[in-house]
Coordinates of C-alpha atoms and ligand atoms in Angstrom, one line a residue:
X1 CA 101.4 123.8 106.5
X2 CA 105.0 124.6 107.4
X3 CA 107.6 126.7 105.9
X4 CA 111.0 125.2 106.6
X5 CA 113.4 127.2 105.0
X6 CA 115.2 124.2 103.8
X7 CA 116.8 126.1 100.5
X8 CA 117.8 129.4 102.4
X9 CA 121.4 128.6 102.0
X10 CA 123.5 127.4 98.8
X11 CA 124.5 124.4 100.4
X12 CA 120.9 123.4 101.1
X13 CA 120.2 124.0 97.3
X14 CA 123.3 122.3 96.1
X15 CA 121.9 119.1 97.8
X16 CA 118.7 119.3 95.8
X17 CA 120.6 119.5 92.6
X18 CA 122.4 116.5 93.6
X19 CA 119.2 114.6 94.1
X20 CA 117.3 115.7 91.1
X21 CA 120.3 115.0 89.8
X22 CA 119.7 111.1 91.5
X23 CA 116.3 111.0 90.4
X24 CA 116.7 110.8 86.6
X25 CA 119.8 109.1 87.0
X26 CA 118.1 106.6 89.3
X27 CA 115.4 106.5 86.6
X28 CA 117.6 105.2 84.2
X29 CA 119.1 103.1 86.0
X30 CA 116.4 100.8 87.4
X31 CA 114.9 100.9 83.3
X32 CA 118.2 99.5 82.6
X33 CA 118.3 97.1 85.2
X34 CA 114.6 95.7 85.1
X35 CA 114.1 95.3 81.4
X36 CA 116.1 92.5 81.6
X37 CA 113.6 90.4 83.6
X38 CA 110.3 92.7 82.1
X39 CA 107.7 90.1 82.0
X40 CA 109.3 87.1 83.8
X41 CA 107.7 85.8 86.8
X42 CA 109.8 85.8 90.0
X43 CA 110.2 82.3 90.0
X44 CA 111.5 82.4 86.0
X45 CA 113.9 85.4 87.4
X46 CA 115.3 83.1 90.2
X47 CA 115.6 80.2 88.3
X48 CA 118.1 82.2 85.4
X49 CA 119.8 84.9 87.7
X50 CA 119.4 83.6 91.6
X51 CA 118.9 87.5 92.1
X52 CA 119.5 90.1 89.4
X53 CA 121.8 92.3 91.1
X54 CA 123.8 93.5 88.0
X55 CA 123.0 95.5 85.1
X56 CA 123.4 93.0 81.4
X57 CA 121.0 93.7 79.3
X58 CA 119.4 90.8 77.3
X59 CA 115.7 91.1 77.9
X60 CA 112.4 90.2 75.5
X61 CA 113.9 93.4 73.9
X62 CA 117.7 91.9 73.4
X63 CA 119.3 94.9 75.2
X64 CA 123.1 95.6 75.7
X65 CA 124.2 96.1 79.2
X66 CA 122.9 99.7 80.3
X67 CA 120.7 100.0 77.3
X68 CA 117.5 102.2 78.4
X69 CA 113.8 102.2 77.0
X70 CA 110.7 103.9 76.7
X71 CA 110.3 104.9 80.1
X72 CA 113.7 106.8 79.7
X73 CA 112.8 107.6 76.6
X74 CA 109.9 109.6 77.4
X75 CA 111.1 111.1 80.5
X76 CA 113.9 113.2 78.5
X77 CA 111.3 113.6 76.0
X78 CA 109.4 115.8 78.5
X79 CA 112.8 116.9 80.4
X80 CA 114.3 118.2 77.5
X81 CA 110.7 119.8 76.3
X82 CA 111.0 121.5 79.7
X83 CA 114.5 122.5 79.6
X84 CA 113.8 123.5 76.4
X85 CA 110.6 126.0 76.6
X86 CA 108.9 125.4 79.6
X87 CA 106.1 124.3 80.3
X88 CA 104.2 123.2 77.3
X89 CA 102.1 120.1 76.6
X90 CA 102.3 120.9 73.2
X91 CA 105.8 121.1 72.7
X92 CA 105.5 117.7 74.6
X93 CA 103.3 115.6 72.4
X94 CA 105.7 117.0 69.6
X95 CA 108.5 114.9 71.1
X96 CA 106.9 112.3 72.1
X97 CA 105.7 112.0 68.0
X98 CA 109.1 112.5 66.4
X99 CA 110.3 109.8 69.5
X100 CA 107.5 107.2 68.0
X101 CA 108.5 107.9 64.4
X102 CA 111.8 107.3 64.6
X103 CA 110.9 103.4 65.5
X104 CA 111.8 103.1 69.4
X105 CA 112.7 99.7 70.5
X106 CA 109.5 99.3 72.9
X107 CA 106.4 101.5 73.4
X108 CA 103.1 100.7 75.6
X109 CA 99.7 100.1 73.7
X110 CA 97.8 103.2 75.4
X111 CA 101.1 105.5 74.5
X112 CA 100.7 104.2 71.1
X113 CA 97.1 105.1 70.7
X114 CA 97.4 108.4 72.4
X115 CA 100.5 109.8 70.0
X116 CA 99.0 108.3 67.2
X117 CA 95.8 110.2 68.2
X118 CA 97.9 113.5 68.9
X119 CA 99.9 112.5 65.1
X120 CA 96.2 112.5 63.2
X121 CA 94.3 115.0 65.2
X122 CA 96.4 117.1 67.3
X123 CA 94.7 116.4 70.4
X124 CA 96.8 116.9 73.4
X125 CA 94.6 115.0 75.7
X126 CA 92.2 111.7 75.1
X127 CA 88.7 111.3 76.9
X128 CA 88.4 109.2 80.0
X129 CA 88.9 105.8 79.0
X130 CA 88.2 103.0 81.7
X131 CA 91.7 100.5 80.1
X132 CA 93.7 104.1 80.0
X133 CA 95.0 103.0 84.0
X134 CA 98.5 101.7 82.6
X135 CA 101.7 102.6 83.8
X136 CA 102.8 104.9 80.9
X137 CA 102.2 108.0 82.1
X138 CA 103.3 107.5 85.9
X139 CA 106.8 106.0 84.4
X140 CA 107.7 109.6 82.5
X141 CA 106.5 111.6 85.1
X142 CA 109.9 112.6 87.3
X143 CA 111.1 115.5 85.2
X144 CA 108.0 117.0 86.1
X145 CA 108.4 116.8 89.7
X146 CA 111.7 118.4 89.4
X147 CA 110.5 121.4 87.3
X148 CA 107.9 122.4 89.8
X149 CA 109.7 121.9 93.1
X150 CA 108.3 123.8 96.0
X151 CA 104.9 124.1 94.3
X152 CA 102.4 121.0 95.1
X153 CA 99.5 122.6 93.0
X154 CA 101.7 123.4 90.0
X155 CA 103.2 119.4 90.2
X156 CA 99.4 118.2 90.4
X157 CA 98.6 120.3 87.8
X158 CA 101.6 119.8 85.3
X159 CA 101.3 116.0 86.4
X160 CA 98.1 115.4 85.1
X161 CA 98.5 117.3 82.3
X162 CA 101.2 115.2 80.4
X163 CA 99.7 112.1 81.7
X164 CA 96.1 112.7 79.8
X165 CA 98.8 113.2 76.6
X166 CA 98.2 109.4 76.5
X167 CA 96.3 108.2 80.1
X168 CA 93.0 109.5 81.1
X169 CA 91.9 107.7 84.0
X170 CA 92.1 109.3 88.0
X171 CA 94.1 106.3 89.1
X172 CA 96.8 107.4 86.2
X173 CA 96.5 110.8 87.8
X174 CA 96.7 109.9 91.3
X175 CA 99.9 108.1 90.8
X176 CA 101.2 110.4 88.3
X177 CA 100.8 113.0 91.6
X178 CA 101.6 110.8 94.0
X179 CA 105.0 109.7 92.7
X180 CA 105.7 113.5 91.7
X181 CA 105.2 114.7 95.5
X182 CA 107.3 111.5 97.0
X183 CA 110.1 113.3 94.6
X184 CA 109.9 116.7 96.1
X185 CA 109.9 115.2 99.5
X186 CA 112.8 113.1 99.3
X187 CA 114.5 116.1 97.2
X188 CA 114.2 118.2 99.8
X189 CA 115.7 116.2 102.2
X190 CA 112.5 114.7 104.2
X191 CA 112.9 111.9 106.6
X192 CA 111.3 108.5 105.4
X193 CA 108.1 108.6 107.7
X194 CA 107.4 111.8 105.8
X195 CA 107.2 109.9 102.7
X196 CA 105.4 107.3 103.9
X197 CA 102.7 109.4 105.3
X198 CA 102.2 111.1 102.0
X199 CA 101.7 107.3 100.8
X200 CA 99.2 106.2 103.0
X201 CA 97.1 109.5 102.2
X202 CA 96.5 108.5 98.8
X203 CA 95.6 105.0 99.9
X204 CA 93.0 106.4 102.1
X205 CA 91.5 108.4 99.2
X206 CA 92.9 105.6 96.4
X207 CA 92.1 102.6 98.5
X208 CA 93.1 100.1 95.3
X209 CA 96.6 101.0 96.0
X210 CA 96.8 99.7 99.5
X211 CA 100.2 97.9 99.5
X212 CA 100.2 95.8 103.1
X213 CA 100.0 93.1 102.8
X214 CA 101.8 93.1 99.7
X215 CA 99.9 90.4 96.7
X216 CA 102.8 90.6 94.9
X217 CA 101.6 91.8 91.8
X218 CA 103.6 93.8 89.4
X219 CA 101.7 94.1 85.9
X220 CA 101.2 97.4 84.1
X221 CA 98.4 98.4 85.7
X222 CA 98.9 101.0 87.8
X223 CA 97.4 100.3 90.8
X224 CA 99.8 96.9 90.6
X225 CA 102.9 99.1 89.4
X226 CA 102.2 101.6 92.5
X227 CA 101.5 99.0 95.1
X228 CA 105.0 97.3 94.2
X229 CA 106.6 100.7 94.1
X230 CA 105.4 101.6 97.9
X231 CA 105.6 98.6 99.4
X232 CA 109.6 97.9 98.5
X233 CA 110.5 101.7 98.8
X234 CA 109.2 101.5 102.5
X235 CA 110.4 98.2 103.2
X236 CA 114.3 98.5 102.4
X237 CA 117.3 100.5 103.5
X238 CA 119.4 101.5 100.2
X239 CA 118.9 102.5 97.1
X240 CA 120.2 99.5 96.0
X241 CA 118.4 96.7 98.3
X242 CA 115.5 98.6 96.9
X243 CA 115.5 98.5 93.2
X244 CA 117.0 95.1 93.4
X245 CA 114.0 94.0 95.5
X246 CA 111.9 95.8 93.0
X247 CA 112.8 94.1 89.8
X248 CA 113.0 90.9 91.3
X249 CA 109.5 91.2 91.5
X250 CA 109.4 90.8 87.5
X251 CA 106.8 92.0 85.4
X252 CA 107.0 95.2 84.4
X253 CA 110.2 95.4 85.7
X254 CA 111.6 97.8 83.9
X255 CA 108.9 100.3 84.7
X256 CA 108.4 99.5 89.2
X257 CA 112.1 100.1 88.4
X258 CA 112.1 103.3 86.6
X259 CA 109.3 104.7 89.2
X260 CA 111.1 103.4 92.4
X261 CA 114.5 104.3 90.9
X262 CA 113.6 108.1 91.0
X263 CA 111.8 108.1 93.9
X264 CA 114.6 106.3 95.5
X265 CA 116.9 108.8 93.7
X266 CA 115.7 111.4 95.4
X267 CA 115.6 110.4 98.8
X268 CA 118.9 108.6 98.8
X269 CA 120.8 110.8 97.0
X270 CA 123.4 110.6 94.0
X271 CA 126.4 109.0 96.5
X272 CA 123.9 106.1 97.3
X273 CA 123.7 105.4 93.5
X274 CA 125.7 102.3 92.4
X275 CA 129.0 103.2 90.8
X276 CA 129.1 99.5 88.9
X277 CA 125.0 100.5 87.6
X278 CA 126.2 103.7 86.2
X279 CA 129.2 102.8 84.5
X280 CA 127.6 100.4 82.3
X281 CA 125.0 103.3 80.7
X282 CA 125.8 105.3 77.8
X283 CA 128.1 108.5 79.6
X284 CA 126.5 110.6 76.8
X285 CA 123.2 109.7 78.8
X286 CA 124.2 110.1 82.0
X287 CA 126.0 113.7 81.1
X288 CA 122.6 114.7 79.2
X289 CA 120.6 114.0 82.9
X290 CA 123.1 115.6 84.8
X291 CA 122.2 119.0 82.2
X292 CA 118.6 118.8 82.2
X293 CA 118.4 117.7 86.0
X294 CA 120.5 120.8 86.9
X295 CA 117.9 123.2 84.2
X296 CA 114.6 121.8 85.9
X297 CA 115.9 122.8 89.3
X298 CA 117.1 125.9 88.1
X299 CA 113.6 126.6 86.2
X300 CA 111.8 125.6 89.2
X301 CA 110.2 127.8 91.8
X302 CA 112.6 126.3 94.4
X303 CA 115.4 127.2 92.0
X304 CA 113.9 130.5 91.7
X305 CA 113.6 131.7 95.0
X306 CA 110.0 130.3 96.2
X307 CA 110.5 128.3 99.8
X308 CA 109.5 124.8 100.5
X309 CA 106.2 124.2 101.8
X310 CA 105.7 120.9 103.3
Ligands
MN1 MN1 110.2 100.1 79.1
MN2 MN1 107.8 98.4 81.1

């Protein structure tokens, strides 16, 4: 273990805000971006856009251009929940009911059954369940990260905890983690080989996510969603090549683009983001995640004083 000092100064922390700040953004963005192909094939994706490089909405869901979903969605469910009063699973499930009620465009099967089980029973966590390894609960869990920079055990913890809100399964929870630490790593300025070594560690204990050789699968399930996620993260150069590479991959597109959008958020920063991607979402939206980014850092215990362990 190894102190680094990296937020000593206000420069150093002013470069964290501007990445957490590129993490939800990024989010967003590669939602917006992917739900236009979610559930093509790659071959369906090249035969209508060559490549998707632009944001335009359309979709199984009938989007306009820089229209968001669920994954969104629930991130600022929990970011706001967060910014809000802490940390408090509670107060989480809460959102994420009045979020369901009010008829969102698109929401998973396992979320569904989760809130509804929170809505009739007030549950904040399901039993293992062997189908509970979806995607839903990695896709939301970036505001998490944020809130517990410079604190590994509190991001494991916290992770876990809003994922068995709807998914109770350890592959759930190992990405859940897994994605969560690649965001305090890249926020805090890490070089890529950093990054990927925190990958392959989870594929020696998770061996079902080994990504290389890449199959080329990009379904909900997790271990599909995550393998997609790591192996075009490592394998391009911008935050661009790499969401476009991502949802090219079809799918659930909109999801390997909301995971790999934060993650690439973080480590490239908010000047790598597209300026044509971010003008086409709502600028209330982007406004309200440049707020909560800025209160999760703040709230954290690297906005608070505590130093970065790596
Ligand atoms: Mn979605
Ligand atoms: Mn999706």
């Amino acid at each position: 273990m190894l102190s680094t000092g990296i937020c000593t100064s206000s420069g150093a922390l002013a470069n964290v805000h501007e990445r957490a700040f590129a993490t939800l953004l990024g989010s967003a963005l590669g939602d917006a971006l992917g739900a236009t192909v979610e559930f093509c094939t790659p071959s369906e994706i090249r035969d209508q856009y060559g490549v998707l490089r632009k944001i335009v909405g359309g979709g199984w869901l009938k989007l306009k251009a820089g229209e968001v979903t669920d994954d969104t969605e629930m991130s600022l469910c929990i970011a706001r929940s967060l910014a809000t009063v802490g940390w408090s699973p509670a107060d989480i499930a809460e959102r994420f009911a009045a979020w369901f009620k009010n008829w969102p465009l698109d929401v998973g099967n396992t979320c569904r059954r989760g809130i509804a089980r929170y809505i009739n029973h007030g549950t904040l966590a399901g039993p293992f369940n062997e189908g509970d390894a979806g995607n839903g609960a990695a896709m939301r869990v970036a505001p998490v990260a944020l809130a517990t920079l410079a604190d590994s055990s509190l991001l494991e913890r916290w992770a876990v905890e809003q994922g068995h809100i709807t998914h109770n399964h350890p592959l759930s929870d190992a990405a859940c983690v897994l994605i969560g630490r690649l965001i305090h790593l890249g926020c805090t300025g890490q070089p890529l080989e950093r990054l990927q070594r925190e990958a392959e560690v989870v594929v020696a204990r998770f061996p079902t996510f080994r990504f290389s050789p890449f199959r080329g699968l990009s379904t909900a399930y997790v271990v599909d969603t995550m393998q997609t996620v790591l192996h075009y993260f490592l394998s391009t150069h911008s935050f661009e090549e790499c969401l476009v590479a991502t949802v090219n991959q079809g799918g659930d597109a909109d999801t390997t683009g909301a995971i790999v959008g934060a993650i690439a958020g973080a480590y490239y920063g908010l000047a790598q983001l597209p300026r044509h991607w971010v003008r086409k979402l709502a600028p209330a939206l982007v406004s309200e995640i440049g707020d909560l980014s800025g209160h999760l850092v703040e709230r954290s215990p690297l906005g608070q004083g505590q130093p970065v362990v790596i």
